[in-house]
């Protein structure tokens, strides 16, 4: 997790010599390139203090869980949603409730502390920045925490009480090797522990005042007011507010190793709470699991190169993550059986679950749109049929009206028609009178049929 820059100048000199140019002429061009690479991979001291201010005074074990979890910002967002749906869930019992969630165990552990998830849910961008900083600069992040604790202690706002125990110990010597950030070693390390190992109190404090005078006016500390639901009344004692204590036995299984700038794992506690993700006793140092990153991009190039491809020792990391080949084979067989029976197989990741939900929503929208189109077409056809029936009915009535009252609107035409009718009738009467005395002759029937036969 350390990034060495000791060999960058030598590489630049070799490149210049191969090109046939003088090192002095090319040095100005090499310096901006190195500076650009460093600006991409590191946060400045003031930026680190700014982002770490809201959580630097957490107990060491809780802060270690937070830092591990922030490297999986997508899982943290899902855990925040779960917490809002279960606001009263807390402690080891809450962690067991999410045992089947596809989140990293460090994220699952945080549901024991709804106050913490409430804080992390206020600014997802801040969560991702902390995780990116911890992956790229673990030493600098841990130095920032110690620097902030010394400030709070000097301001009189960090001391032991019934909720916490604050102690100091000699600082470990700096590890050998170059790093991207040069920090002077501290004279002492401040350790914060729960006063009762079985009960954890999550402090809430105003980061703009608890550290005394802030040394970076251009980078004021982040501050998110506490939720009244978890801190009713907001009573501050020595600059801090304390909610209800949370009884735990195994939810906190990580802790800072200040001398080596990493996190140690309590394997017994981890296996006790993560019954379906057992790890070996030798897997007692935390390693980032890129599979739980859910496609969230890494900020710096070194992290992209390190976690964007498979590295040596992946099998050991799989054991730490709880990946067991036998269980994986059982899951595959179960999925195949469900698929053969026509059941939809469970999603294997958060991304797949979200994609399925999006596809289902789109399909439902298309079905609803199709139903509206069919309903509209049917209504249009019904309207056209009604219009046609009305037109036909009107045409029939119009035809009947014309035949019954023809000429009603033209009296002259009516009288002319009537006179023609009378004239035709008179002529037929006269013709009938002339032929009244004539005898009509009929042709005789042929054939000698029986007399008395019927006339046809």
Coordinates of C-alpha atoms in Angstrom, one line a residue:
X1 CA 0.0 0.0 0.0
X2 CA 3.1 2.3 -0.2
X3 CA 4.0 4.0 -3.4
X4 CA 7.8 4.4 -4.0
X5 CA 9.1 7.4 -5.9
X6 CA 12.8 7.0 -5.2
X7 CA 13.6 5.8 -8.7
X8 CA 11.8 8.4 -10.7
X9 CA 14.8 10.7 -11.2
X10 CA 17.1 7.9 -12.3
X11 CA 14.5 6.8 -14.9
X12 CA 14.3 10.3 -16.2
X13 CA 18.1 10.6 -16.5
X14 CA 18.3 7.3 -18.4
X15 CA 15.6 8.4 -20.8
X16 CA 17.4 11.7 -21.4
X17 CA 20.8 9.9 -22.0
X18 CA 19.2 7.6 -24.5
X19 CA 17.7 10.5 -26.4
X20 CA 21.1 12.2 -26.6
X21 CA 20.1 15.3 -24.8
X22 CA 21.7 16.9 -21.7
X23 CA 20.2 16.1 -18.3
X24 CA 20.1 19.8 -17.4
X25 CA 18.1 20.7 -20.5
X26 CA 15.5 18.0 -19.8
X27 CA 15.1 18.3 -16.0
X28 CA 12.5 21.1 -16.2
X29 CA 10.3 18.9 -18.5
X30 CA 10.7 15.8 -16.2
X31 CA 9.8 17.7 -13.0
X32 CA 6.2 18.8 -14.1
X33 CA 5.5 15.2 -15.2
X34 CA 6.5 13.9 -11.7
X35 CA 4.5 16.7 -10.1
X36 CA 1.4 15.8 -12.1
X37 CA 1.7 12.1 -11.1
X38 CA 2.0 13.1 -7.5
X39 CA -0.9 15.5 -7.6
X40 CA -3.1 12.7 -9.0
X41 CA -2.2 10.1 -6.4
X42 CA -2.0 12.1 -3.2
X43 CA -4.1 14.3 -1.0
X44 CA -2.5 17.3 0.6
X45 CA -2.0 17.5 4.4
X46 CA -4.7 20.1 4.7
X47 CA -7.1 18.0 2.6
X48 CA -6.6 14.9 4.7
X49 CA -7.2 16.8 8.0
X50 CA -10.3 18.4 6.4
X51 CA -11.9 15.1 5.5
X52 CA -10.8 13.1 8.6
X53 CA -12.0 15.7 11.1
X54 CA -15.5 14.3 11.6
X55 CA -14.3 10.8 12.6
X56 CA -10.7 11.2 13.9
X57 CA -11.9 11.1 17.5
X58 CA -13.8 7.8 17.2
X59 CA -12.5 4.8 19.2
X60 CA -9.6 3.1 17.4
X61 CA -11.5 -0.1 16.7
X62 CA -14.6 1.7 15.3
X63 CA -12.5 4.0 13.2
X64 CA -10.6 1.0 11.7
X65 CA -14.0 -0.5 10.7
X66 CA -15.0 2.9 9.2
X67 CA -11.8 3.2 7.1
X68 CA -12.1 -0.3 5.8
X69 CA -15.7 0.2 4.8
X70 CA -15.1 3.5 3.0
X71 CA -13.1 1.7 0.4
X72 CA -16.4 0.2 -0.7
X73 CA -18.6 3.3 -1.1
X74 CA -21.3 1.4 -3.0
X75 CA -21.8 -1.1 -0.2
X76 CA -21.8 1.8 2.3
X77 CA -24.7 3.4 0.4
X78 CA -26.6 0.2 0.4
X79 CA -26.0 -0.2 4.2
X80 CA -27.3 3.3 4.7
X81 CA -30.5 2.5 2.9
X82 CA -30.9 -0.6 5.0
X83 CA -30.3 1.4 8.2
X84 CA -33.0 3.9 7.3
X85 CA -35.5 1.0 6.8
X86 CA -34.4 -0.5 10.2
X87 CA -33.6 2.5 12.4
X88 CA -33.8 0.6 15.6
X89 CA -31.5 -2.3 14.6
X90 CA -28.1 -2.2 16.3
X91 CA -25.4 -4.3 17.8
X92 CA -24.4 -7.8 16.9
X93 CA -28.0 -8.7 16.2
X94 CA -28.2 -6.1 13.4
X95 CA -24.9 -7.5 11.9
X96 CA -26.4 -11.0 11.8
X97 CA -29.5 -9.7 10.1
X98 CA -27.4 -8.6 7.1
X99 CA -25.2 -11.7 7.0
X100 CA -26.6 -12.6 3.6
X101 CA -26.2 -9.2 2.0
X102 CA -23.4 -9.1 -0.7
X103 CA -21.5 -6.4 1.2
X104 CA -18.0 -6.5 2.4
X105 CA -17.8 -7.7 6.1
X106 CA -16.4 -4.3 7.1
X107 CA -19.6 -2.7 5.8
X108 CA -21.8 -5.3 7.4
X109 CA -20.1 -4.5 10.8
X110 CA -21.2 -0.9 10.6
X111 CA -25.0 -1.7 10.8
X112 CA -24.2 -2.3 14.5
X113 CA -23.7 1.4 14.8
X114 CA -26.6 3.3 13.1
X115 CA -25.2 6.6 14.3
X116 CA -22.1 6.0 12.1
X117 CA -24.1 5.1 9.1
X118 CA -26.3 8.1 9.6
X119 CA -23.2 10.3 9.5
X120 CA -21.7 8.5 6.4
X121 CA -25.0 8.8 4.6
X122 CA -24.9 12.6 4.7
X123 CA -22.2 12.9 2.1
X124 CA -21.4 9.9 -0.2
X125 CA -18.7 11.9 -2.0
X126 CA -16.9 12.5 1.3
X127 CA -17.0 8.7 2.0
X128 CA -15.4 7.9 -1.3
X129 CA -12.7 10.4 -0.8
X130 CA -11.8 8.9 2.6
X131 CA -11.6 5.5 1.1
X132 CA -9.5 6.6 -1.8
X133 CA -7.1 8.4 0.5
X134 CA -6.8 5.3 2.8
X135 CA -6.0 3.1 -0.2
X136 CA -3.4 5.4 -1.7
X137 CA -1.9 7.0 1.4
X138 CA -2.6 4.8 4.5
X139 CA 0.4 6.3 6.4
X140 CA -0.6 9.9 5.7
X141 CA -4.3 9.2 6.7
X142 CA -3.2 7.7 10.0
X143 CA -0.8 10.6 10.6
X144 CA -3.7 12.9 10.0
X145 CA -5.8 11.2 12.7
X146 CA -2.9 11.5 15.2
X147 CA -2.4 15.1 14.3
X148 CA -6.1 15.9 14.8
X149 CA -6.2 14.0 18.1
X150 CA -3.2 16.1 19.4
X151 CA -5.1 19.3 18.5
X152 CA -8.2 18.2 20.3
X153 CA -6.3 17.1 23.3
X154 CA -4.4 20.4 23.4
X155 CA -7.8 22.2 23.2
X156 CA -9.0 20.2 26.3
X157 CA -11.6 18.3 24.3
X158 CA -10.1 14.8 24.3
X159 CA -9.9 13.1 27.6
X160 CA -10.9 9.9 29.4
X161 CA -14.4 9.7 30.8
X162 CA -17.1 7.1 31.5
X163 CA -17.6 6.6 27.7
X164 CA -13.9 6.3 26.6
X165 CA -10.4 5.8 27.7
X166 CA -7.7 8.0 26.2
X167 CA -4.1 6.9 26.5
X168 CA -0.7 7.7 24.9
X169 CA 2.1 5.4 24.0
X170 CA 5.5 6.0 22.3
X171 CA 5.3 6.5 18.6
X172 CA 6.7 3.6 16.5
X173 CA 9.7 4.4 14.3
X174 CA 8.9 5.3 10.7
X175 CA 9.0 2.3 8.3
X176 CA 11.9 2.1 5.9
X177 CA 11.3 3.0 2.2
X178 CA 10.2 6.0 0.3
X179 CA 6.7 7.3 0.3
X180 CA 4.8 9.9 -1.6
X181 CA 4.3 12.0 1.6
X182 CA 7.1 12.9 4.0
X183 CA 5.7 13.4 7.5
X184 CA 7.8 14.1 10.6
X185 CA 7.3 11.2 13.1
X186 CA 5.1 12.1 16.1
X187 CA 6.5 12.0 19.6
X188 CA 3.6 9.9 20.8
X189 CA 0.6 7.9 19.6
X190 CA -2.9 8.7 21.1
X191 CA -5.0 5.6 21.5
X192 CA -8.8 5.8 22.1
X193 CA -10.6 2.8 23.5
X194 CA -14.1 2.2 24.9
X195 CA -14.1 2.5 28.7
X196 CA -16.0 -0.8 28.8
X197 CA -14.8 -3.1 26.1
X198 CA -18.4 -4.6 25.8
X199 CA -20.1 -1.2 25.3
X200 CA -19.2 1.3 22.6
X201 CA -20.3 5.0 22.6
X202 CA -20.1 6.8 19.3
X203 CA -19.1 10.4 19.9
X204 CA -20.6 13.3 18.0
X205 CA -18.8 16.7 18.0
X206 CA -18.6 19.9 16.1
X207 CA -15.3 19.6 14.2
X208 CA -15.2 23.3 13.6
X209 CA -14.6 23.9 17.3
X210 CA -13.4 20.7 19.0
X211 CA -9.9 21.0 17.5
X212 CA -9.4 24.6 18.7
X213 CA -8.0 27.0 16.2
X214 CA -8.0 25.5 12.7
X215 CA -4.7 26.0 10.9
X216 CA -6.0 25.8 7.3
X217 CA -8.6 28.6 6.7
X218 CA -8.8 27.6 3.0
X219 CA -9.7 24.1 4.0
X220 CA -12.2 24.3 6.9
X221 CA -13.1 20.9 8.5
X222 CA -16.1 19.0 7.3
X223 CA -18.9 19.1 9.8
X224 CA -22.3 17.3 9.7
X225 CA -24.7 18.0 12.6
X226 CA -25.9 14.9 14.5
X227 CA -29.3 13.4 14.0
X228 CA -31.6 14.2 17.0
X229 CA -32.9 10.6 16.7
X230 CA -29.6 9.2 17.8
X231 CA -28.5 12.2 19.9
X232 CA -31.6 13.6 21.6
X233 CA -31.0 17.0 23.1
X234 CA -27.5 17.2 21.6
X235 CA -25.9 17.5 25.1
X236 CA -22.2 18.2 24.6
X237 CA -19.8 17.2 27.4
X238 CA -16.2 18.5 26.9
X239 CA -17.1 19.4 23.3
X240 CA -18.7 16.0 22.6
X241 CA -22.2 14.6 22.5
X242 CA -22.8 10.9 23.5
X243 CA -25.7 8.8 22.4
X244 CA -26.8 5.5 23.9
X245 CA -24.1 2.9 24.4
X246 CA -24.2 -0.1 22.1
X247 CA -23.5 -3.5 23.6
X248 CA -21.3 -5.6 21.3
X249 CA -19.3 -8.8 21.5
X250 CA -17.9 -9.4 18.0
X251 CA -19.0 -6.6 15.7
X252 CA -15.6 -4.8 16.0
X253 CA -12.9 -7.2 14.8
X254 CA -10.4 -4.7 13.4
X255 CA -7.9 -2.3 15.0
X256 CA -5.2 0.0 13.9
X257 CA -1.6 -1.1 13.9
X258 CA -0.1 2.4 14.2
X259 CA 3.5 1.3 13.9
X260 CA 2.9 -0.4 10.5
X261 CA 0.1 1.8 9.1
X262 CA -2.3 -1.0 8.5
X263 CA -5.2 -2.8 10.3
X264 CA -5.0 -6.0 12.3
X265 CA -7.8 -8.5 12.3
X266 CA -9.0 -10.3 15.4
X267 CA -9.7 -13.6 13.7
X268 CA -11.7 -15.1 16.6
X269 CA -14.1 -12.1 16.6
X270 CA -14.4 -12.0 12.9
X271 CA -15.3 -15.7 12.6
X272 CA -17.7 -15.4 15.5
X273 CA -19.8 -12.7 13.7
X274 CA -19.2 -13.8 10.1
X275 CA -20.2 -17.4 10.4
X276 CA -20.6 -17.9 6.6
X277 CA -17.3 -16.2 5.8
X278 CA -14.7 -17.9 7.9
X279 CA -11.0 -16.9 7.5
X280 CA -7.8 -18.6 8.5
X281 CA -5.9 -17.6 11.6
X282 CA -3.0 -16.4 9.5
X283 CA -5.3 -13.9 7.6
X284 CA -4.9 -11.4 10.4
X285 CA -4.1 -8.3 8.3
X286 CA -6.8 -6.5 6.3
X287 CA -6.5 -6.4 2.5
X288 CA -8.8 -4.5 0.2
X289 CA -11.2 -6.7 -1.8
X290 CA -11.6 -5.1 -5.3
X291 CA -14.5 -7.4 -6.1
X292 CA -16.7 -5.5 -3.6
X293 CA -15.9 -2.2 -5.2
X294 CA -18.9 -2.6 -7.4
X295 CA -17.4 -0.8 -10.4
X296 CA -16.7 2.5 -8.5
X297 CA -13.5 3.8 -10.1
X298 CA -10.3 4.3 -8.2
X299 CA -9.0 7.8 -7.9
X300 CA -5.3 7.3 -8.5
X301 CA -3.4 5.4 -11.1
X302 CA -1.5 3.2 -8.6
X303 CA -4.8 1.9 -7.1
X304 CA -6.3 1.3 -10.5
X305 CA -3.2 -0.7 -11.5
X306 CA -3.1 -2.6 -8.2
X307 CA -6.8 -3.4 -7.7
X308 CA -7.9 -3.4 -11.4
X309 CA -6.2 -6.7 -12.1
X310 CA -5.6 -10.1 -10.4
X311 CA -2.4 -10.0 -8.2
X312 CA -0.3 -12.7 -6.7
X313 CA -1.7 -14.3 -3.6
X314 CA -5.3 -14.0 -4.8
X315 CA -6.1 -17.4 -3.3
X316 CA -5.2 -16.2 0.2
X317 CA -7.4 -13.1 -0.3
X318 CA -10.2 -15.3 -1.4
X319 CA -9.9 -17.2 2.0
X320 CA -10.1 -13.9 3.8
X321 CA -13.2 -12.9 1.9
X322 CA -14.9 -16.1 2.7
X323 CA -14.8 -17.6 -0.8
X324 CA -14.9 -21.3 -0.4
X325 CA -14.7 -23.5 -3.6
X326 CA -17.1 -26.1 -2.2
X327 CA -19.7 -23.5 -1.2
X328 CA -19.3 -21.8 -4.6
X329 CA -20.0 -25.2 -6.4
X330 CA -23.1 -25.7 -4.2
X331 CA -24.3 -22.2 -5.1
X332 CA -23.8 -22.9 -8.8
X333 CA -25.7 -26.2 -8.7
X334 CA -28.5 -24.5 -6.8
X335 CA -28.7 -21.7 -9.4
X336 CA -28.7 -24.2 -12.3
X337 CA -31.5 -26.2 -10.6
X338 CA -33.6 -23.0 -10.1
X339 CA -33.0 -22.0 -13.7
X340 CA -34.1 -25.4 -15.0
X341 CA -37.3 -25.1 -13.0
X342 CA -38.1 -21.7 -14.4
X343 CA -37.1 -19.7 -11.3
X344 CA -35.0 -16.6 -11.5
X345 CA -31.6 -17.2 -9.9
X346 CA -30.5 -14.7 -7.2
X347 CA -28.2 -11.9 -8.1
X348 CA -24.5 -12.5 -7.5
X349 CA -23.6 -8.8 -6.9
X350 CA -25.1 -5.4 -6.1
X351 CA -24.6 -4.3 -9.6
X352 CA -26.4 -7.3 -11.1
X353 CA -29.3 -6.7 -8.6
X354 CA -29.5 -3.1 -9.6
X355 CA -29.4 -4.0 -13.3
X356 CA -32.2 -6.5 -12.9
X357 CA -34.3 -4.0 -11.0
X358 CA -33.7 -1.4 -13.8
X359 CA -34.7 -3.9 -16.5
X360 CA -37.8 -4.9 -14.6
X361 CA -38.8 -1.3 -14.2
X362 CA -38.2 -0.6 -17.9
X363 CA -40.3 -3.7 -18.9
X364 CA -43.1 -2.6 -16.6
X365 CA -43.0 0.9 -18.2
X366 CA -43.2 -0.6 -21.7
X367 CA -46.1 -2.8 -20.7
X368 CA -47.9 0.1 -19.2
X369 CA -47.2 2.2 -22.3
X370 CA -48.4 -0.7 -24.5
X371 CA -51.6 -1.0 -22.5
X372 CA -52.3 2.7 -22.8
X373 CA -51.7 2.5 -26.6
X374 CA -54.1 -0.5 -26.9
X375 CA -56.6 1.3 -24.8
X376 CA -56.3 4.4 -26.9
X377 CA -56.6 2.4 -30.1
X378 CA -59.7 0.6 -28.8
X379 CA -61.3 3.9 -27.7
X380 CA -60.5 5.4 -31.1
X381 CA -62.1 2.5 -32.9
X382 CA -65.2 2.7 -30.7
X383 CA -65.5 6.4 -31.4
X384 CA -65.2 5.8 -35.1
X385 CA -67.9 3.1 -34.9
X386 CA -70.2 5.4 -33.0
X387 CA -69.6 8.2 -35.6
X388 CA -70.3 5.8 -38.5
X389 CA -73.5 4.6 -36.8
X390 CA -74.7 8.2 -36.2
X391 CA -73.9 9.1 -39.9
X392 CA -75.8 6.1 -41.2
X393 CA -78.7 6.7 -38.9
X394 CA -78.8 10.4 -40.0
X395 CA -78.7 9.3 -43.7
X396 CA -81.6 6.9 -43.3
X397 CA -83.7 9.5 -41.6
X398 CA -82.8 12.0 -44.3
X399 CA -83.8 9.5 -47.0
X400 CA -87.2 8.8 -45.3
X401 CA -87.8 12.5 -44.9
X402 CA -87.2 13.3 -48.6
X403 CA -89.6 10.5 -49.8
X404 CA -92.4 11.4 -47.5
X405 CA -92.4 15.2 -47.8
X406 CA -90.9 15.7 -51.3
X407 CA -92.0 19.1 -52.7
X408 CA -93.2 20.3 -49.3
X409 CA -91.0 23.3 -49.7
X410 CA -92.1 24.1 -53.3
X411 CA -96.0 24.6 -53.6
X412 CA -95.9 25.3 -57.3
X413 CA -94.1 22.1 -58.1
X414 CA -96.6 20.2 -55.9
X415 CA -99.6 21.7 -57.8
X416 CA -98.0 20.9 -61.2
X417 CA -97.5 17.3 -60.1
X418 CA -101.0 17.1 -58.8
X419 CA -102.5 18.5 -62.1
X420 CA -100.5 15.9 -64.1
X421 CA -101.9 13.2 -62.0
X422 CA -105.5 14.4 -62.5
X423 CA -104.9 14.7 -66.2
X424 CA -103.6 11.2 -66.5
X425 CA -106.5 9.9 -64.5
X426 CA -109.1 11.6 -66.7
X427 CA -107.5 10.3 -69.9
X428 CA -107.7 6.7 -68.6
X429 CA -111.3 7.2 -67.7
X430 CA -112.3 8.3 -71.2
X431 CA -110.4 5.4 -72.8
X432 CA -112.3 3.0 -70.6
X433 CA -115.7 4.4 -71.6
X434 CA -115.0 3.9 -75.3
X435 CA -114.1 0.3 -75.0
X436 CA -116.9 -0.6 -72.6
X437 CA -119.3 -2.1 -75.4
X438 CA -116.9 -4.2 -77.2
X439 CA -116.7 -8.0 -76.7
X440 CA -113.4 -9.4 -75.8
X441 CA -112.4 -12.6 -77.6
X442 CA -110.0 -15.1 -76.0
X443 CA -108.1 -17.8 -78.0
X444 CA -109.6 -21.3 -77.6
X445 CA -107.6 -23.8 -75.5
X446 CA -105.8 -26.4 -77.5
X447 CA -106.2 -30.1 -76.7
X448 CA -109.4 -31.9 -75.7
X449 CA -109.1 -31.8 -72.1
X450 CA -111.8 -32.9 -69.7
X451 CA -114.7 -30.5 -69.5
X452 CA -115.0 -28.9 -66.2
X453 CA -111.1 -28.6 -66.0
X454 CA -109.7 -25.8 -63.9
X455 CA -108.9 -22.5 -65.5
X456 CA -105.4 -21.4 -65.4

